[in-house]
Tab-separated table of C-alpha atoms in Angstrom:
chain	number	residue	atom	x	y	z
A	171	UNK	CA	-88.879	10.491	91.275
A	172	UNK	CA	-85.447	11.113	91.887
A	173	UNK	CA	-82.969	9.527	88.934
A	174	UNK	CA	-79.135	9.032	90.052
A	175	UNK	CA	-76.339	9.419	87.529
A	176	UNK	CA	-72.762	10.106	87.632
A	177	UNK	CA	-73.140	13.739	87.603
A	178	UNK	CA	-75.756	14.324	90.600
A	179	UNK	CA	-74.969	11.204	92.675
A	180	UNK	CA	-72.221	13.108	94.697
A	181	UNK	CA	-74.637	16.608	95.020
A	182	UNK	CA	-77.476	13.976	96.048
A	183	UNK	CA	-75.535	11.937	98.650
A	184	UNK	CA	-73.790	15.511	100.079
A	185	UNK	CA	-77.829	16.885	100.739
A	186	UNK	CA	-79.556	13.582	101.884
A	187	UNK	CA	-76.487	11.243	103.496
A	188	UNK	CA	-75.456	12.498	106.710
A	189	UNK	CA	-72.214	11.071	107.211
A	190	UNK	CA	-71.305	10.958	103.735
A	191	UNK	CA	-67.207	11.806	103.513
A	192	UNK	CA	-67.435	14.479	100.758
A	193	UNK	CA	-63.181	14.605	100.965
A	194	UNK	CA	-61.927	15.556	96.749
A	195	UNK	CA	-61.008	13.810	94.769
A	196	UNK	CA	-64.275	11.515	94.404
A	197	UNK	CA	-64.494	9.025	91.715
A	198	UNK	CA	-67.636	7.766	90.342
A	199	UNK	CA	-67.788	4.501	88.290
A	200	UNK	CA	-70.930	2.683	87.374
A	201	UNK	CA	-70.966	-0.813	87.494
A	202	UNK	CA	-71.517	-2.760	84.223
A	203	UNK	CA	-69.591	-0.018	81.978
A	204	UNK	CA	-66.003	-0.638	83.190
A	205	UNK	CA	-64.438	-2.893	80.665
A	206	UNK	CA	-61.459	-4.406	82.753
A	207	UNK	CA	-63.577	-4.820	85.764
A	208	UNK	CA	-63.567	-8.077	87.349
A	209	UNK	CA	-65.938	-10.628	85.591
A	210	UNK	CA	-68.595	-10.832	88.960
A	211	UNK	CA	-69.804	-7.246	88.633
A	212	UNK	CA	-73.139	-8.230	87.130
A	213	UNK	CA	-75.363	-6.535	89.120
A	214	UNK	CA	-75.388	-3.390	87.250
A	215	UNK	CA	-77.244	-5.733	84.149
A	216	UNK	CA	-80.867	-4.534	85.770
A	217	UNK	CA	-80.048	-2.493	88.526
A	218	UNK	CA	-78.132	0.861	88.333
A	219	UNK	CA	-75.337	0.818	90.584
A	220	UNK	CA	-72.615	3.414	91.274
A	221	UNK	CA	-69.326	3.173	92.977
A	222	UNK	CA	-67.951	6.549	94.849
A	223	UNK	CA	-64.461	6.334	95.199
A	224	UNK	CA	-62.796	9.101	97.975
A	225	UNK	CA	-59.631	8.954	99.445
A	226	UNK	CA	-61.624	8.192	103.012
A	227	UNK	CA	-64.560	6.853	102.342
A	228	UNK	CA	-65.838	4.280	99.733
A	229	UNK	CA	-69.269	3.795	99.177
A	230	UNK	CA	-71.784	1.686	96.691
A	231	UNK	CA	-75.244	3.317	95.666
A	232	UNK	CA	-78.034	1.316	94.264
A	233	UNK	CA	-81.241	2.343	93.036
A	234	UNK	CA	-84.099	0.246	91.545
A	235	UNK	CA	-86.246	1.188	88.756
A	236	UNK	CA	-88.961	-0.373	86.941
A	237	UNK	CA	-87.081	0.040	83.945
A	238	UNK	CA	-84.447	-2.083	84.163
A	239	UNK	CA	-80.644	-1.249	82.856
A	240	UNK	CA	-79.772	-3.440	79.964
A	241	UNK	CA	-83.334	-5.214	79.486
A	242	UNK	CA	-86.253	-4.256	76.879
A	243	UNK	CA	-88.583	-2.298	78.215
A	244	UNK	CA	-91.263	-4.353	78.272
A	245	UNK	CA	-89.457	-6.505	80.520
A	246	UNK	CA	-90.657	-4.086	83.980
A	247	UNK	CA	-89.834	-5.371	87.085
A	248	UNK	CA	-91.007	-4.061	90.412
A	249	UNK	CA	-88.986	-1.206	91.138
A	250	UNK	CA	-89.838	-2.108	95.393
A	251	UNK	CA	-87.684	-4.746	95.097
A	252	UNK	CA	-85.112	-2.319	96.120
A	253	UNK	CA	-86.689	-1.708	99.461
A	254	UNK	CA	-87.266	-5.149	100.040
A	255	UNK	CA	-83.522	-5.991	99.301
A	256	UNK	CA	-81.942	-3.266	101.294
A	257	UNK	CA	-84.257	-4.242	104.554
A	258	UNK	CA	-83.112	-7.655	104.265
A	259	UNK	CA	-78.904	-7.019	104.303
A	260	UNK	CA	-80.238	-5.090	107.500
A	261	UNK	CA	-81.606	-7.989	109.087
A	262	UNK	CA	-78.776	-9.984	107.986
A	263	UNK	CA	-75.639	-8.222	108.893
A	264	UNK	CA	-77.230	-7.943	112.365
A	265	UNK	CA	-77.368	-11.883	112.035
A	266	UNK	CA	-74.188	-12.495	110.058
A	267	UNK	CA	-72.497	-9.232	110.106
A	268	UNK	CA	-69.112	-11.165	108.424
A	269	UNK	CA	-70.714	-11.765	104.867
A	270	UNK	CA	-73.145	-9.176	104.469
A	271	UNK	CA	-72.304	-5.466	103.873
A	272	UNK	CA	-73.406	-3.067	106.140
A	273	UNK	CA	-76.772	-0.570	104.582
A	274	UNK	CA	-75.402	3.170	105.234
A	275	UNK	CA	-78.504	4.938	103.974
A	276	UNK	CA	-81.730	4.210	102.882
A	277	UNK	CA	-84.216	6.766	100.735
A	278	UNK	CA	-87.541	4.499	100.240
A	279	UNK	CA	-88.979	7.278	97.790
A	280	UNK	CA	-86.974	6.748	95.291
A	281	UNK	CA	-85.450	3.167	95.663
A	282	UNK	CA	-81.866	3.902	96.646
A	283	UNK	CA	-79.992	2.415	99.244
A	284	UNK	CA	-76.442	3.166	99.865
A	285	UNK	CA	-73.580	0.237	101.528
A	286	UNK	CA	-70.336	-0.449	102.561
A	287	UNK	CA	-67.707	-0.052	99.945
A	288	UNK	CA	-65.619	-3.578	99.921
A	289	UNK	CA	-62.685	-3.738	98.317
A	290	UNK	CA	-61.430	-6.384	95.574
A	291	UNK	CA	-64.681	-8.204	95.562
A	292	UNK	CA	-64.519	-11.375	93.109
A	293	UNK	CA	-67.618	-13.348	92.271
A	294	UNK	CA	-66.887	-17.208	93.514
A	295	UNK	CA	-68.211	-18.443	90.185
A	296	UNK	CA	-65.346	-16.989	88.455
A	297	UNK	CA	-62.576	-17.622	90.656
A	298	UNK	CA	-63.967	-21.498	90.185
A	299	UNK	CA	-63.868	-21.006	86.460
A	300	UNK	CA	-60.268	-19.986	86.965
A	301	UNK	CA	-59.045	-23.279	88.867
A	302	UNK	CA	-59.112	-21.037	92.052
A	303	UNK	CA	-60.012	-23.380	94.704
A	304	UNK	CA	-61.304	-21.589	98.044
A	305	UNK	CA	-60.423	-22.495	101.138
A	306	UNK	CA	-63.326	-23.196	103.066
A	307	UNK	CA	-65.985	-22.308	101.155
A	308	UNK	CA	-68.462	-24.558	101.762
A	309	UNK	CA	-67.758	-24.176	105.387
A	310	UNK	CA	-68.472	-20.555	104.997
A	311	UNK	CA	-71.578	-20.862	103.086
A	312	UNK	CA	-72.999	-23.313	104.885
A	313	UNK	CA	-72.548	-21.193	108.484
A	314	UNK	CA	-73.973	-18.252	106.739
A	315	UNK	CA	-77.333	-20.057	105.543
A	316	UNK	CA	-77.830	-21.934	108.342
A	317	UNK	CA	-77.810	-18.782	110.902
A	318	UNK	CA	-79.553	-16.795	108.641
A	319	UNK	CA	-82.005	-19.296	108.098
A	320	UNK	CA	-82.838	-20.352	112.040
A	321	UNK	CA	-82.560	-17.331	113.395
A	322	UNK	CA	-85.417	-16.094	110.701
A	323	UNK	CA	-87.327	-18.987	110.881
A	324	UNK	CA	-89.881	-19.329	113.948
A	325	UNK	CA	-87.856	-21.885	115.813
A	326	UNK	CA	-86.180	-18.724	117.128
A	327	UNK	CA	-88.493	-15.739	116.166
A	328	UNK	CA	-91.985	-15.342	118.554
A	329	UNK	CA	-94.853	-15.541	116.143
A	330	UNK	CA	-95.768	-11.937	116.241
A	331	UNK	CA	-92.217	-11.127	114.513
A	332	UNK	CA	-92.707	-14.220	112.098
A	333	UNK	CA	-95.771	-13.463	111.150
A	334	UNK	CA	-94.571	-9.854	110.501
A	335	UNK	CA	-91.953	-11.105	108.517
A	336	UNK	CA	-93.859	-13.098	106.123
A	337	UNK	CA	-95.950	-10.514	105.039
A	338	UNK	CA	-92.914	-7.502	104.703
A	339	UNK	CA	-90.889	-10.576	102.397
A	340	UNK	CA	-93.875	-11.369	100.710
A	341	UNK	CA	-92.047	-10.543	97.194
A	342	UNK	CA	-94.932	-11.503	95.276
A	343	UNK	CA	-93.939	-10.486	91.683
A	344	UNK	CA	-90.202	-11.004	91.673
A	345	UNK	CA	-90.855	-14.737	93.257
A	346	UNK	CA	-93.136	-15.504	89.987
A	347	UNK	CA	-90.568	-14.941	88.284
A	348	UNK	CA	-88.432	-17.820	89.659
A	349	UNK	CA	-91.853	-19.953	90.555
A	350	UNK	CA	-92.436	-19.904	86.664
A	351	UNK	CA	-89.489	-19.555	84.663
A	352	UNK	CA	-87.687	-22.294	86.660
A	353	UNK	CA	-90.595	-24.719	87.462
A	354	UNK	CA	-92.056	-24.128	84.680
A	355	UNK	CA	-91.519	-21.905	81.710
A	356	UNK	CA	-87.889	-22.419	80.657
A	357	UNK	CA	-87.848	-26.060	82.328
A	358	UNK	CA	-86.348	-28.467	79.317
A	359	UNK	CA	-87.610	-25.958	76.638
A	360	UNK	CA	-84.152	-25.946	75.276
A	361	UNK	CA	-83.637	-29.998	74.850
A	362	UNK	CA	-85.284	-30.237	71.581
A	363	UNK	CA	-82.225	-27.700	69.698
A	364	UNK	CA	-80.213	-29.236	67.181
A	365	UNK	CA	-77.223	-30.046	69.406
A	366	UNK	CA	-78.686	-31.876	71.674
A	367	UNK	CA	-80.506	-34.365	68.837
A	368	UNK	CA	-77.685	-36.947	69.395
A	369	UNK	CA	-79.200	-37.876	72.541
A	370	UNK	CA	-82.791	-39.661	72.294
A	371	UNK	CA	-82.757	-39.540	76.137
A	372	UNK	CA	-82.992	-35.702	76.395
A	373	UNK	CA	-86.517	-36.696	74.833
A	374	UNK	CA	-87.448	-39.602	77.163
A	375	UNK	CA	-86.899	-37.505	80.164
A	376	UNK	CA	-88.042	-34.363	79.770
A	377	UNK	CA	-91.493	-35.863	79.276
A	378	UNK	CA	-90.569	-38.366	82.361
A	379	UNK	CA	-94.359	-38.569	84.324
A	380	UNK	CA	-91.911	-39.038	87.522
A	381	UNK	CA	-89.881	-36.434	86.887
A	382	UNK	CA	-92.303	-33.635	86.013
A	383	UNK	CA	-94.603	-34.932	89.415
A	384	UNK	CA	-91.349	-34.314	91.116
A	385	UNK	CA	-90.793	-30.746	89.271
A	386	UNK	CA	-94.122	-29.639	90.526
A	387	UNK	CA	-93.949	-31.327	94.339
A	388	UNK	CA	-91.039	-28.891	94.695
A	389	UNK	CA	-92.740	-26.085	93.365
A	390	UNK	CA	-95.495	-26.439	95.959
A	391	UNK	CA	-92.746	-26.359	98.874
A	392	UNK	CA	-91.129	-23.248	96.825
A	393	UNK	CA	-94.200	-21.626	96.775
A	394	UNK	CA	-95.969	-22.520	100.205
A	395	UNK	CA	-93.379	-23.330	102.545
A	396	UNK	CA	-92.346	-19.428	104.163
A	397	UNK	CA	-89.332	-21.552	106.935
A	398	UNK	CA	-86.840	-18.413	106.771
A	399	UNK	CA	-85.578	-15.139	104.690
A	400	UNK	CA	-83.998	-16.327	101.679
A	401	UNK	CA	-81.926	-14.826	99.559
A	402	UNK	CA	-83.658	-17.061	96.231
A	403	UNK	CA	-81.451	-16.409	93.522
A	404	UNK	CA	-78.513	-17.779	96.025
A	405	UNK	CA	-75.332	-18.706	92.624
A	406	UNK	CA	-72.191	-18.741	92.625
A	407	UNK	CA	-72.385	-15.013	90.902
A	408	UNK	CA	-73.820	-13.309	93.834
A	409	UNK	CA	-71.124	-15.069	96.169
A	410	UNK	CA	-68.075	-13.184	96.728
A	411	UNK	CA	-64.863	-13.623	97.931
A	412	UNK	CA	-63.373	-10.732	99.620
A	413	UNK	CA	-59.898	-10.118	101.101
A	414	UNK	CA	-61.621	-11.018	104.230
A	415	UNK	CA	-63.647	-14.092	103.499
A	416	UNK	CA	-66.739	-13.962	102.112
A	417	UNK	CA	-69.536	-11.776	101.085
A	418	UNK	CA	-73.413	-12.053	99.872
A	419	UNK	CA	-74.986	-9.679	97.481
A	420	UNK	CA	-77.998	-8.727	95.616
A	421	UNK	CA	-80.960	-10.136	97.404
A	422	UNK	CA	-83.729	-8.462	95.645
A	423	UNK	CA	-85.344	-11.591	95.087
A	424	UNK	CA	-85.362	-12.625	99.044
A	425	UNK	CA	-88.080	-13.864	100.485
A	426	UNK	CA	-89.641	-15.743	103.090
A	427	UNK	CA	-89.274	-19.407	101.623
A	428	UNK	CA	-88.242	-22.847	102.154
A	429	UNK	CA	-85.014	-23.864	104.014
A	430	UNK	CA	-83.406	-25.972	101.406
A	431	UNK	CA	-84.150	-23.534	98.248
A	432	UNK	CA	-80.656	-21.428	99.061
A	433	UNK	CA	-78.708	-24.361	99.943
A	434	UNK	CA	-80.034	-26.269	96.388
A	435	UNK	CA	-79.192	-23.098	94.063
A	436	UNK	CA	-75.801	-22.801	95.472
A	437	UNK	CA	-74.761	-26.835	95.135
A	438	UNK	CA	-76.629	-26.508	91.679
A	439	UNK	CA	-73.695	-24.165	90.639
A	440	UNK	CA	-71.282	-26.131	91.846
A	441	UNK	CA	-72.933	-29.273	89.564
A	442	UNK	CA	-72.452	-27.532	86.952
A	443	UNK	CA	-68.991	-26.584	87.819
A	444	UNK	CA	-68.115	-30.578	88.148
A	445	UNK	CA	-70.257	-31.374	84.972
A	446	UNK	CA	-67.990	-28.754	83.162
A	447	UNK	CA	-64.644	-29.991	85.069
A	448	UNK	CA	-65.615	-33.575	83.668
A	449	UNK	CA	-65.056	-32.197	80.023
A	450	UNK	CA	-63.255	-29.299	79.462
A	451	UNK	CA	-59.085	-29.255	79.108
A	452	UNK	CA	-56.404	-29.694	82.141
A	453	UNK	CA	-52.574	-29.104	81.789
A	454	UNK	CA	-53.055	-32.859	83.250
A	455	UNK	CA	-55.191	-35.405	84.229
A	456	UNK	CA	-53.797	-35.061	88.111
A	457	UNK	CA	-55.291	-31.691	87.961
A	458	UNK	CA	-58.463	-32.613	86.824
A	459	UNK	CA	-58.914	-35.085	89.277
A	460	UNK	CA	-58.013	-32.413	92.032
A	461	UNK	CA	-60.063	-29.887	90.410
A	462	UNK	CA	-63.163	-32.784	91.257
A	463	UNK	CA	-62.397	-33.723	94.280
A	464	UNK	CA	-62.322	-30.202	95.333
A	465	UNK	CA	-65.357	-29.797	93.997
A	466	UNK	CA	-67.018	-32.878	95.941
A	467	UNK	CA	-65.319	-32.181	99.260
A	468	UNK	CA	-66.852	-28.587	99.144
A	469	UNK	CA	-70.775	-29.918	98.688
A	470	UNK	CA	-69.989	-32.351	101.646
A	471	UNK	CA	-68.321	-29.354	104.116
A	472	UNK	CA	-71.267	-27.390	102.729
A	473	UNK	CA	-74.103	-29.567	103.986
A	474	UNK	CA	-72.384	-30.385	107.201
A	475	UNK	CA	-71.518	-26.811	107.541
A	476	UNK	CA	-75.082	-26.379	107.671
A	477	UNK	CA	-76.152	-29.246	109.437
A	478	UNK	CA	-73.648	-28.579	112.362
A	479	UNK	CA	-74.077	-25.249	112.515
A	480	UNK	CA	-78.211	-25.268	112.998
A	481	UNK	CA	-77.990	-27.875	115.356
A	482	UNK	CA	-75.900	-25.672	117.429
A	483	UNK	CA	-77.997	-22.777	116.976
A	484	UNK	CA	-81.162	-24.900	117.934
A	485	UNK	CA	-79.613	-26.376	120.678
A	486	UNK	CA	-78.344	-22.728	122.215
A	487	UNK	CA	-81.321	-20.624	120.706
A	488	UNK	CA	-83.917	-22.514	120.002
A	489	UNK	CA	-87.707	-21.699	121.853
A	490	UNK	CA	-88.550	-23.726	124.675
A	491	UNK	CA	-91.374	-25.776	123.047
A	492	UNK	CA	-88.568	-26.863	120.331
A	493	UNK	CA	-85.173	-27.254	122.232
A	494	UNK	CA	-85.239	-30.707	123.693
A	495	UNK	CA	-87.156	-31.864	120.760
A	496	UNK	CA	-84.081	-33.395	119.057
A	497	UNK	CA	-86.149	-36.413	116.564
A	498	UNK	CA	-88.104	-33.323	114.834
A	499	UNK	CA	-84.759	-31.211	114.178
A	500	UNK	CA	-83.272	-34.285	112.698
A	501	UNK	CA	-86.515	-34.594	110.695
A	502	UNK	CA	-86.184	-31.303	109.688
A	503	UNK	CA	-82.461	-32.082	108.485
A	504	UNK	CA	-83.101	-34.623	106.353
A	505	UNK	CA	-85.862	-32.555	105.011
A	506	UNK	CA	-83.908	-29.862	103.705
A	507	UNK	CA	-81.060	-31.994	102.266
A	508	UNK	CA	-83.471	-33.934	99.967
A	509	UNK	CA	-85.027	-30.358	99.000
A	510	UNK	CA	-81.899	-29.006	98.412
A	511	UNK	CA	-81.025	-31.602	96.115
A	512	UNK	CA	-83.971	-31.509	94.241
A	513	UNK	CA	-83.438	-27.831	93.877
A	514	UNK	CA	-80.225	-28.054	92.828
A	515	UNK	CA	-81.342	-30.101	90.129
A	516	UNK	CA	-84.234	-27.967	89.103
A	517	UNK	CA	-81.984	-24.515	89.006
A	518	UNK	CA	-78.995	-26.724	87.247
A	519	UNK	CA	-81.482	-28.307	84.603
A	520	UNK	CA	-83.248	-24.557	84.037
A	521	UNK	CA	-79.764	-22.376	83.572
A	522	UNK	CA	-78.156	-25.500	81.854
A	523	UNK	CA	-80.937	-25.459	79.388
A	524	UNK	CA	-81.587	-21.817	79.168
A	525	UNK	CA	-80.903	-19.195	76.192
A	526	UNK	CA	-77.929	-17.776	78.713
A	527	UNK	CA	-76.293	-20.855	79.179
A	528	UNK	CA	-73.879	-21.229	82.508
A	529	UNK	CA	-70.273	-19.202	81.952
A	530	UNK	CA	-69.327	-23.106	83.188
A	531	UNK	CA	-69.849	-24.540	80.087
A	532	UNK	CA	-68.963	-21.581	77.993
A	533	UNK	CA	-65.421	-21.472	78.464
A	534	UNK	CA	-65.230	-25.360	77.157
A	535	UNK	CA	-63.594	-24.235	73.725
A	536	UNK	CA	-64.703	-27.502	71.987
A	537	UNK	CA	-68.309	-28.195	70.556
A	538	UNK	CA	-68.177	-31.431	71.753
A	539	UNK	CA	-66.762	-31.449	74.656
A	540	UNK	CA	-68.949	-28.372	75.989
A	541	UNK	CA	-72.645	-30.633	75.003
A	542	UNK	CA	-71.515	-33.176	76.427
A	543	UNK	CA	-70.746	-30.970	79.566
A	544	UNK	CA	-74.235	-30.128	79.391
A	545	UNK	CA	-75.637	-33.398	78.659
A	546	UNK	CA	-74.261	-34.908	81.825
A	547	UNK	CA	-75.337	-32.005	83.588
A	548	UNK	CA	-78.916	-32.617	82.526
A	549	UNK	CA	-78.782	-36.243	82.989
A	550	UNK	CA	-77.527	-35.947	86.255
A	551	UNK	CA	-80.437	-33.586	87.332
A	552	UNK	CA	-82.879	-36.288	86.285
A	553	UNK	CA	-81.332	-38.619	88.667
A	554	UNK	CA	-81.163	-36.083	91.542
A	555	UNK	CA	-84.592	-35.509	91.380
A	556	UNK	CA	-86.020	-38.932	91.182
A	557	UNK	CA	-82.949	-40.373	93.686
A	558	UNK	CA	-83.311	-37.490	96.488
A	559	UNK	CA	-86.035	-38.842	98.624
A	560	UNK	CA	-83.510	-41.913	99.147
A	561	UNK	CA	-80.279	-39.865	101.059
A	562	UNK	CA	-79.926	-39.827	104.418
A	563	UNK	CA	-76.530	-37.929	104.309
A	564	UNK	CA	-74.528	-35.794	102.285
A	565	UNK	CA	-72.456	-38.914	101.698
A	566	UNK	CA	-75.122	-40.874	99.682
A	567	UNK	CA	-75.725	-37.532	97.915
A	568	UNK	CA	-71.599	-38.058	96.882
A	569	UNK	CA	-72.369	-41.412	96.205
A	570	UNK	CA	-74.502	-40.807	93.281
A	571	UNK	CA	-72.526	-38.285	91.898
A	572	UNK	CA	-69.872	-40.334	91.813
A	573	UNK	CA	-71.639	-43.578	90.430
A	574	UNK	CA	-73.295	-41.230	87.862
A	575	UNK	CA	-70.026	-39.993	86.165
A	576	UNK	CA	-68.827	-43.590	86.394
A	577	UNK	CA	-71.896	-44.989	84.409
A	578	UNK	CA	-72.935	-41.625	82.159
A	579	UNK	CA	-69.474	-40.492	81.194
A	580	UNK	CA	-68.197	-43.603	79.330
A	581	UNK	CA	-71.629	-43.510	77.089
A	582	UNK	CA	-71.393	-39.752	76.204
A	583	UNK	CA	-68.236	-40.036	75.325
């Protein structure tokens, strides 16, 4: 098998890419080993990615190996999930050709794919961090997983090609990983460390019978429901904002899965970005206050982003047997916001928790004030979970966020 480095990647890509733009001077970086890079290239931390720099032509090579970059070795992953990643940014820039790169050139053999070079990428999590707020961003992501979503799912697709899909984005061993470590293995593992003993309720509800029935209902629709090509490991990191709007990478986990699962990892991130805003220090109050509202009126134009957006694909696209039937969309609505929330809660509670705690809380300089961050986060996951079932909008969804930080925040304090 073929290895890429610095020194053959511009040899390799002048023999196998035909349109390559082989114009001097070409500068190779890899990503992960540039120390003033911007804080959202974190792709290179398993994969090994290269950026060619020419004075035409810009280009990003990626290549999957079973070894992974900055991992033990005993921690193999499937090197296929290269393939599988680079066939679905095909499918979706066909769909959504605005926030997914274009694929340039593909070599199955040896796990490389080559895309679009885009310039002055930065990761949304970070820009959020910053007390960037960006304009329309839930408007954005909710248009781009809600096309990408119907027109994969089989309320567009005829069966043959749905039935084709689910078994090319079957994913098997890179989906365990998230259908274990965040259903199960890492779930609440973390409660029990010392600086989280001033709260007896961490104890009461991470053995809560409700909550862990909960936990495992949505791992059944994680793992049976295949509605659409996801992109499963949908953050706030792997969201970028681009001089252009905005742009979705690293889909190596993507698979065929549940509609709500994408839309619930993304508002998870930004839960954790309110928990944190709740907490950590503001020139002023005022700007606190705007940071959260921000931060609220984004998950609300998110989910009606969505919601608008696949009603108007149904209603233009959808196949015949589905069209007019308008009671079993709206079912199908509801359906996915309750998910979502309970997967935002499940992703929140497993990173919040989790030996690589959320950059979020991180950058709350005091002790204090960063657990209790993270205690309200957790909190407010319980109550997601066990409250979901009762929204009907987005708006009740705002509702408890809102009465939570009213009632929680006075006590943790």
């Amino acid at each position: 098998m073929f290895i890429v480095t610095k020194e053959n990647i511009v040899d390799y890509l002048k023999e196998n890419m035909k349109d390559f733009d082989a114009t001097p001077p070409i500068k190779v970086t890899v990503m992960g080993e540039d120390p003033d890079a911007d804080e959202g290239e974190g792709d290179g931390h398993i994969n090994y990615v290269f950026k060619v720099k020419g004075p035409l032509m810009s280009y990003v090579l990626k290549q999957g190996l079973s070894d992974p970059r900055d991992l033990p070795s005993s921690a193999g992953v499937a090197a296929y999930r290269n393939e599988a990643e680079c066939d679905t940014m095909k499918i979706l820039h066909y769909i959504v050709p605005e926030y997914v790169p274009e694929i340039l050139f593909q070599d199955r053999a040896n796990h490389i794919f080559v895309m679009e070079y885009i310039e002055n990428l930065r990761a949304v999590r970070f820009q959020l961090i910053k007390e960037n707020q960006i304009p329309n961003l839930g408007l954005q992501v909710g248009d781009f997983l809600a096309r990408s979503a119907f027109y994969t799912s089989e309320f567009f697709l005829d069966r043959a090609k749905f039935r084709s899909m689910q078994s090319q984005f079957e994913n098997t061993e890179l989906r365990q990983i998230m259908e274990d470590g965040i259903f199960l293995d890492r779930f609440g593992t973390d409660l029990d460390k010392e600086e989280y003993h001033k709260w007896e309720r961490f104890r009461q509800i991470t053995d809560d019978p409700a909550c862990q029935t909960n936990r495992l209902d949505l791992r059944r629709t994680f793992m049976t429901h295949s509605d659409c090509l996801i992109h499963a490991d949908f953050h706030t990191s792997n969201v970028f904002l681009a001089d252009d709007g905005l742009k979705m990478l690293d889909f190596e986990f993507s698979f065929m899965g549940p509609f709500g699962y994408d839309m619930g990892y993304f508002t998870g991130s930004l839960i954790a970005a309110y928990c944190a805003a709740c907490f950590k220090d503001y020139p002023s109050e005022q700007e606190r206050q705007q940071c959260k509202a921000y931060l609220l009126s984004t998950i609300k134009m998110l989910f009606e982003s969505y919601e608008h957006t696949f009603i108007d694909s149904w209603n233009r696209d959808a196949k015949d047997e589905y069209k007019a039937q308008m009671g079993f969309r709206d079912i199908l609505l509801t359906e996915m916001l309750r998910d979502s929330v309970g997967y935002a809660a499940i992703t929140n509670w497993c990173r919040t928790t989790d030996i690589w705690s959320l950059p979020e809380y991180k950058v709350i300089e005091d002790d204090d004030a960063r657990r209790y961050a993270m205690a309200m986060a957790v909190l407010m996951d319980h109550e997601m979970i066990l409250q979901r079932q009762r929204f009907e909008t987005v708006d009740d969804f705002i509702d408890m966020i809102i009465h939570f930080e009213n009632t929680y925040v006075p006590l943790l304090m």
